[in-house]
Tab-separated table of C-alpha atoms in Angstrom:
chain	number	residue	atom	x	y	z
V	1	MET	CA	-17.931	6.169	-8.538
V	2	ALA	CA	-15.057	3.747	-9.135
V	3	SER	CA	-11.496	4.043	-7.849
V	4	LEU	CA	-8.644	2.818	-10.020
V	5	ILE	CA	-6.020	1.086	-7.880
V	6	CYS	CA	-2.643	0.893	-9.613
V	7	GLY	CA	-0.248	-1.499	-7.900
V	8	SER	CA	0.671	-5.111	-7.347
V	9	LEU	CA	-1.227	-8.340	-6.929
V	10	ALA	CA	0.978	-10.827	-5.149
V	11	PHE	CA	1.034	-14.045	-3.193
V	12	ASP	CA	2.313	-13.494	0.358
V	13	THR	CA	4.169	-16.257	2.167
V	14	ILE	CA	4.013	-15.170	5.795
V	15	MET	CA	6.225	-16.632	8.504
V	16	ASP	CA	6.334	-15.946	12.242
V	17	PHE	CA	9.657	-15.843	14.071
V	18	GLU	CA	9.085	-16.258	17.788
V	19	GLY	CA	12.221	-14.350	18.810
V	20	ARG	CA	13.515	-10.856	18.093
V	21	PHE	CA	15.558	-9.985	15.027
V	22	ALA	CA	17.648	-7.633	17.167
V	23	GLU	CA	18.801	-10.568	19.271
V	24	GLN	CA	19.952	-12.537	16.221
V	25	ILE	CA	21.665	-9.832	14.162
V	26	LEU	CA	24.964	-8.494	15.516
V	27	PRO	CA	25.439	-4.869	14.417
V	28	ASP	CA	29.229	-5.141	14.308
V	29	GLN	CA	29.035	-8.256	12.087
V	30	LEU	CA	26.736	-6.985	9.346
V	31	HIS	CA	29.553	-7.194	6.791
V	32	ILE	CA	29.546	-10.999	7.184
V	33	LEU	CA	25.844	-11.465	7.865
V	34	ASN	CA	24.829	-15.135	7.822
V	35	VAL	CA	21.723	-15.851	9.892
V	36	SER	CA	18.932	-18.388	9.930
V	37	PHE	CA	15.515	-17.966	11.557
V	38	LEU	CA	13.354	-20.872	12.709
V	39	VAL	CA	9.746	-20.116	11.692
V	40	PRO	CA	7.320	-22.649	13.211
V	41	SER	CA	4.287	-21.229	11.391
V	42	LEU	CA	3.915	-20.501	7.677
V	43	ARG	CA	0.936	-19.655	5.520
V	44	ARG	CA	0.210	-18.338	2.032
V	45	ASP	CA	-2.151	-15.410	1.557
V	46	PHE	CA	-3.482	-13.298	-1.266
V	47	GLY	CA	-1.714	-9.952	-1.115
V	48	GLY	CA	-0.031	-7.179	-3.062
V	49	CYS	CA	-0.824	-3.528	-2.463
V	50	ALA	CA	-3.488	-3.252	-5.174
V	51	GLY	CA	-5.202	-6.421	-3.975
V	52	ASN	CA	-5.121	-5.401	-0.324
V	53	ILE	CA	-6.362	-1.871	-0.988
V	54	ALA	CA	-9.109	-3.202	-3.276
V	55	TYR	CA	-10.201	-5.663	-0.574
V	56	SER	CA	-10.435	-2.886	2.029
V	57	LEU	CA	-12.369	-0.583	-0.271
V	58	LYS	CA	-14.734	-3.392	-1.305
V	59	VAL	CA	-15.623	-4.530	2.233
V	60	LEU	CA	-16.354	-0.891	3.105
V	61	GLY	CA	-18.817	-0.672	0.218
V	62	GLY	CA	-16.690	1.098	-2.383
V	63	THR	CA	-15.997	0.192	-6.011
V	64	PRO	CA	-12.371	-0.828	-6.583
V	65	LEU	CA	-10.835	-1.346	-10.018
V	66	PRO	CA	-7.413	-2.923	-9.438
V	67	MET	CA	-4.946	-2.366	-12.290
V	68	ALA	CA	-2.236	-4.988	-12.051
V	69	THR	CA	-0.464	-7.840	-13.819
V	70	LEU	CA	-0.456	-11.512	-12.838
V	71	GLY	CA	1.665	-14.399	-14.036
V	72	THR	CA	0.823	-17.821	-15.410
V	73	ASP	CA	-0.058	-18.963	-11.877
V	74	ALA	CA	-2.912	-16.443	-11.708
V	75	ALA	CA	-5.944	-18.746	-11.616
V	76	ASP	CA	-6.398	-18.758	-7.836
V	77	TYR	CA	-6.103	-14.981	-7.545
V	78	LEU	CA	-8.520	-14.335	-10.396
V	79	GLN	CA	-11.030	-16.678	-8.785
V	80	ARG	CA	-10.511	-14.879	-5.469
V	81	LEU	CA	-11.267	-11.465	-7.010
V	82	ASN	CA	-14.348	-12.809	-8.789
V	83	THR	CA	-15.622	-14.358	-5.561
V	84	LEU	CA	-15.231	-11.019	-3.789
V	85	GLY	CA	-17.071	-9.227	-6.589
V	86	ILE	CA	-13.996	-7.169	-7.505
V	87	SER	CA	-13.659	-6.355	-11.201
V	88	THR	CA	-10.736	-7.907	-13.092
V	89	GLU	CA	-11.216	-5.650	-16.103
V	90	TYR	CA	-7.771	-4.080	-15.619
V	91	VAL	CA	-6.027	-7.241	-14.388
V	92	ARG	CA	-3.823	-8.786	-17.086
V	93	GLN	CA	-1.914	-12.066	-17.244
V	94	VAL	CA	1.695	-12.103	-18.492
V	95	ASP	CA	3.056	-15.253	-20.124
V	96	GLY	CA	6.405	-16.567	-18.977
V	97	SER	CA	6.326	-14.923	-15.530
V	98	TYR	CA	5.235	-15.836	-12.060
V	99	THR	CA	2.840	-13.613	-10.139
V	100	ALA	CA	4.731	-11.334	-7.769
V	101	GLN	CA	5.697	-13.105	-4.547
V	102	ALA	CA	6.445	-11.612	-1.128
V	103	MET	CA	8.142	-13.652	1.583
V	104	ILE	CA	7.450	-11.869	4.876
V	105	MET	CA	8.929	-12.786	8.237
V	106	THR	CA	7.604	-11.114	11.403
V	107	ASP	CA	9.290	-11.230	14.811
V	108	ARG	CA	7.646	-11.009	18.242
V	109	ASP	CA	7.897	-7.176	18.202
V	110	ASN	CA	6.112	-7.009	14.829
V	111	ASN	CA	9.301	-6.035	13.003
V	112	GLN	CA	9.357	-7.471	9.499
V	113	ILE	CA	11.914	-8.695	6.976
V	114	THR	CA	10.559	-9.057	3.442
V	115	ALA	CA	11.976	-10.570	0.256
V	116	PHE	CA	10.024	-9.638	-2.870
V	117	HIS	CA	10.099	-11.171	-6.357
V	118	PRO	CA	8.330	-8.751	-8.741
V	119	GLY	CA	7.644	-11.236	-11.540
V	120	ALA	CA	4.775	-10.156	-13.782
V	121	MET	CA	4.550	-6.836	-11.946
V	122	MET	CA	7.473	-5.567	-14.026
V	123	GLN	CA	5.171	-5.530	-17.063
V	124	ALA	CA	2.508	-3.384	-15.396
V	125	HIS	CA	3.529	-0.324	-17.420
V	126	THR	CA	2.185	-1.903	-20.611
V	127	THR	CA	-1.381	-1.364	-19.341
V	128	LYS	CA	-2.506	2.158	-20.201
V	129	ILE	CA	-4.893	4.499	-18.370
V	130	GLU	CA	-7.425	6.448	-20.361
V	131	LYS	CA	-10.163	8.797	-19.213
V	132	ARG	CA	-13.438	7.073	-18.347
V	133	ASP	CA	-16.559	8.734	-16.995
V	134	ASP	CA	-17.059	6.333	-14.089
V	135	ILE	CA	-13.456	6.535	-12.833
V	136	LYS	CA	-13.331	9.579	-10.583
V	137	LEU	CA	-10.399	8.696	-8.346
V	138	ALA	CA	-7.181	6.672	-8.359
V	139	ILE	CA	-4.178	5.672	-6.298
V	140	ILE	CA	-0.594	4.983	-7.363
V	141	SER	CA	0.639	2.333	-4.930
V	142	PRO	CA	3.934	0.387	-5.106
V	143	ASP	CA	4.360	-1.215	-8.525
V	144	GLY	CA	7.010	-1.521	-11.219
V	145	ARG	CA	9.052	1.678	-11.526
V	146	ASP	CA	7.992	2.371	-15.126
V	147	ALA	CA	4.355	1.654	-14.277
V	148	MET	CA	4.324	4.116	-11.389
V	149	ILE	CA	5.875	6.863	-13.521
V	150	GLN	CA	3.711	6.300	-16.583
V	151	HIS	CA	0.447	5.753	-14.716
V	152	ALA	CA	0.946	8.998	-12.782
V	153	GLU	CA	1.495	10.843	-16.055
V	154	GLN	CA	-1.558	9.186	-17.616
V	155	LEU	CA	-3.798	9.995	-14.652
V	156	LYS	CA	-2.696	13.627	-14.773
V	157	ALA	CA	-3.366	13.766	-18.526
V	158	ALA	CA	-6.814	12.197	-18.002
V	159	ASP	CA	-7.595	14.737	-15.268
V	160	ILE	CA	-8.248	11.964	-12.719
V	161	PRO	CA	-7.314	13.056	-9.165
V	162	PHE	CA	-5.065	10.524	-7.472
V	163	VAL	CA	-3.273	9.600	-4.281
V	164	PHE	CA	0.489	9.103	-4.531
V	165	ASP	CA	1.355	6.248	-2.178
V	166	PRO	CA	4.975	5.259	-2.894
V	167	GLY	CA	5.294	2.837	0.038
V	168	GLN	CA	8.180	0.418	-0.251
V	169	GLY	CA	8.705	1.591	-3.834
V	170	LEU	CA	9.925	5.004	-2.675
V	171	PRO	CA	13.671	4.111	-2.706
V	172	MET	CA	13.460	3.528	-6.504
V	173	PHE	CA	13.077	7.274	-7.072
V	174	ASP	CA	15.387	10.243	-6.645
V	175	GLY	CA	14.358	13.708	-5.545
V	176	ALA	CA	13.481	14.922	-9.051
V	177	ASP	CA	11.293	11.864	-9.689
V	178	LEU	CA	9.481	12.348	-6.392
V	179	MET	CA	8.881	16.042	-7.065
V	180	ARG	CA	7.203	15.128	-10.365
V	181	PHE	CA	4.924	12.678	-8.550
V	182	ILE	CA	4.043	15.310	-5.942
V	183	ASP	CA	3.296	17.932	-8.577
V	184	GLN	CA	1.059	15.510	-10.494
V	185	ALA	CA	-0.766	14.078	-7.473
V	186	THR	CA	-3.783	15.442	-5.630
V	187	TRP	CA	-2.894	13.825	-2.292
V	188	VAL	CA	0.202	12.101	-0.890
V	189	THR	CA	0.265	9.443	1.820
V	190	VAL	CA	3.304	7.858	3.482
V	191	ASN	CA	4.180	6.257	6.795
V	192	ASP	CA	6.539	8.055	9.160
V	193	TYR	CA	9.685	6.320	7.853
V	194	GLU	CA	8.734	6.954	4.222
V	195	GLY	CA	7.858	10.527	5.138
V	196	LYS	CA	11.381	11.142	6.397
V	197	MET	CA	12.855	9.656	3.223
V	198	LEU	CA	10.488	11.701	1.045
V	199	SER	CA	11.547	14.888	2.812
V	200	ASP	CA	15.235	13.978	2.632
V	201	ARG	CA	15.136	13.286	-1.098
V	202	THR	CA	12.997	16.256	-2.121
V	203	GLY	CA	14.407	18.743	0.377
V	204	LEU	CA	10.835	19.631	1.368
V	205	SER	CA	9.369	19.506	4.859
V	206	HIS	CA	5.972	17.908	5.434
V	207	ALA	CA	4.488	21.395	5.575
V	208	ASP	CA	6.106	22.259	2.234
V	209	ILE	CA	4.861	19.067	0.562
V	210	SER	CA	1.320	19.749	1.780
V	211	ARG	CA	1.366	23.094	-0.047
V	212	HIS	CA	1.970	21.319	-3.375
V	213	VAL	CA	-1.098	19.060	-3.019
V	214	GLN	CA	-4.547	19.128	-1.437
V	215	GLY	CA	-3.210	17.179	1.519
V	216	LEU	CA	-0.395	15.020	2.895
V	217	ILE	CA	-1.124	12.233	5.356
V	218	VAL	CA	1.622	10.614	7.425
V	219	THR	CA	0.567	7.437	9.213
V	220	LEU	CA	2.208	6.784	12.577
V	221	GLY	CA	1.105	3.226	13.347
V	222	ALA	CA	-0.121	2.944	16.924
V	223	GLU	CA	0.195	6.741	17.309
V	224	GLY	CA	-2.502	7.574	14.745
V	225	CYS	CA	-1.645	9.845	11.832
V	226	GLU	CA	-0.870	13.412	10.841
V	227	VAL	CA	-2.955	15.275	8.286
V	228	TRP	CA	-1.129	18.194	6.679
V	229	ILE	CA	-3.100	20.786	4.684
V	230	ASP	CA	-1.600	24.075	3.502
V	231	GLY	CA	1.276	23.703	5.932
V	232	GLU	CA	-0.925	23.064	8.975
V	233	LYS	CA	-0.840	19.760	10.862
V	234	THR	CA	-3.769	17.975	12.504
V	235	LEU	CA	-3.153	14.860	14.583
V	236	VAL	CA	-5.844	12.203	14.114
V	237	PRO	CA	-5.783	9.956	17.199
V	238	PRO	CA	-5.253	6.200	16.959
V	239	VAL	CA	-7.804	3.459	17.504
V	240	LYS	CA	-6.705	0.756	19.921
V	241	ALA	CA	-6.740	-2.714	18.381
V	242	ALA	CA	-8.450	-5.570	20.186
V	243	ALA	CA	-5.240	-7.545	19.647
V	244	VAL	CA	-1.954	-7.073	17.808
V	245	VAL	CA	-1.684	-10.236	15.739
V	246	ASP	CA	-0.221	-9.410	12.308
V	247	PRO	CA	0.773	-6.011	10.847
V	248	THR	CA	0.944	-7.309	7.266
V	249	GLY	CA	-1.340	-5.200	5.073
V	250	CYS	CA	-2.320	-2.658	7.739
V	251	GLY	CA	-1.170	0.267	5.611
V	252	ASP	CA	-3.134	-1.040	2.636
V	253	ALA	CA	-6.267	-1.488	4.754
V	254	TRP	CA	-5.835	2.126	5.855
V	255	ARG	CA	-5.499	3.308	2.251
V	256	GLY	CA	-8.638	1.477	1.180
V	257	ALA	CA	-10.492	3.418	3.854
V	258	LEU	CA	-8.878	6.638	2.615
V	259	LEU	CA	-10.213	5.971	-0.883
V	260	PHE	CA	-13.666	5.163	0.486
V	261	GLY	CA	-13.770	8.471	2.343
V	262	LEU	CA	-12.553	10.384	-0.695
V	263	GLU	CA	-15.267	8.691	-2.774
V	264	GLN	CA	-17.791	10.083	-0.277
V	265	GLY	CA	-16.311	13.583	-0.435
V	266	TRP	CA	-15.159	13.546	3.207
V	267	SER	CA	-12.472	15.728	4.724
V	268	LEU	CA	-9.015	14.190	4.960
V	269	ALA	CA	-9.230	14.099	8.746
V	270	LYS	CA	-12.471	12.092	8.580
V	271	CYS	CA	-10.935	9.755	5.978
V	272	ALA	CA	-7.913	9.255	8.238
V	273	ALA	CA	-10.101	8.504	11.249
V	274	LEU	CA	-11.839	5.720	9.303
V	275	GLY	CA	-8.443	4.474	8.171
V	276	ASN	CA	-7.318	4.201	11.790
V	277	GLN	CA	-10.417	2.148	12.612
V	278	VAL	CA	-9.923	-0.244	9.698
V	279	GLY	CA	-6.206	-0.585	10.424
V	280	ALA	CA	-7.040	-1.588	14.006
V	281	LEU	CA	-9.443	-4.248	12.716
V	282	LYS	CA	-6.868	-5.609	10.284
V	283	ILE	CA	-3.976	-5.885	12.722
V	284	ALA	CA	-6.117	-8.120	14.942
V	285	GLN	CA	-6.370	-10.733	12.144
V	286	ARG	CA	-3.747	-12.770	10.340
V	287	GLY	CA	-3.173	-12.030	6.669
V	288	PRO	CA	-3.824	-8.889	4.645
V	289	GLN	CA	-7.279	-9.842	3.331
V	290	ASN	CA	-8.904	-11.906	6.077
V	291	TYR	CA	-10.586	-9.279	8.274
V	292	ASN	CA	-14.140	-7.982	8.167
V	293	VAL	CA	-15.711	-4.666	9.108
V	294	ASP	CA	-18.890	-6.013	10.681
V	295	GLY	CA	-20.073	-3.593	13.354
V	296	LEU	CA	-17.933	-0.735	12.051
V	297	VAL	CA	-19.912	2.499	12.191
V	298	ILE	CA	-19.340	4.533	9.011
V	299	ALA	CA	-20.794	7.984	9.450
């Protein structure tokens, strides 16, 4: 079984700020904000939600099919995917654009400030989804607005169950848009902040949303996650990380594990428990695609 992963492939430039953002930003001076952060360390990683989720699913033993667009600077990323044994069948290059770029700065409390240039990602909607016998599952992760809308519609029309994972793309949509996604999706996953925004914009509680789909999962970082089914909540406990090094890509690592569990036909609670384990492994390593799952017991 293959899982179609709709979302971005991006290059991440990751910087570490040794202080705290809260100590540098004056709340009463936000209207004239002009700050500079010294970042002694900087590195460039392969990233993007589709790439990170595909990496997680692949190292767990699943079959990811990322659907994304890259720019004219795509050669390194394409080579990376080929080296990992991840199919590039649905990865397309767009002339005249750069690959999406994320500039991520993390402070000592693991708060993050991100600047994102979408680049070729804004053409992702031109790639169409059609029914295919070996594609049994999909996820809509953050992507171009038109791509997220059209791919959700196409997955519904193709009768392919999918996870709606709006992530940082959630603010692009109003309540009516989000209700359409929920009604088309099979599962919904958000973090706690996104969950509050989703409820605010749709007017639905978490319990209400869970009655529209087969399940809603709200990740809570170090507190584990909530699994909502038919209005009932189950708390899945966290897994303590060996070290807290870099949160970049933790949510995507978690979602790759979710897809792996769904591929196996597991319950949502069991999928979430694996996600918590993989998230704990990822946060102990720098970069979104540099961890391994050696020694992880998958049962």
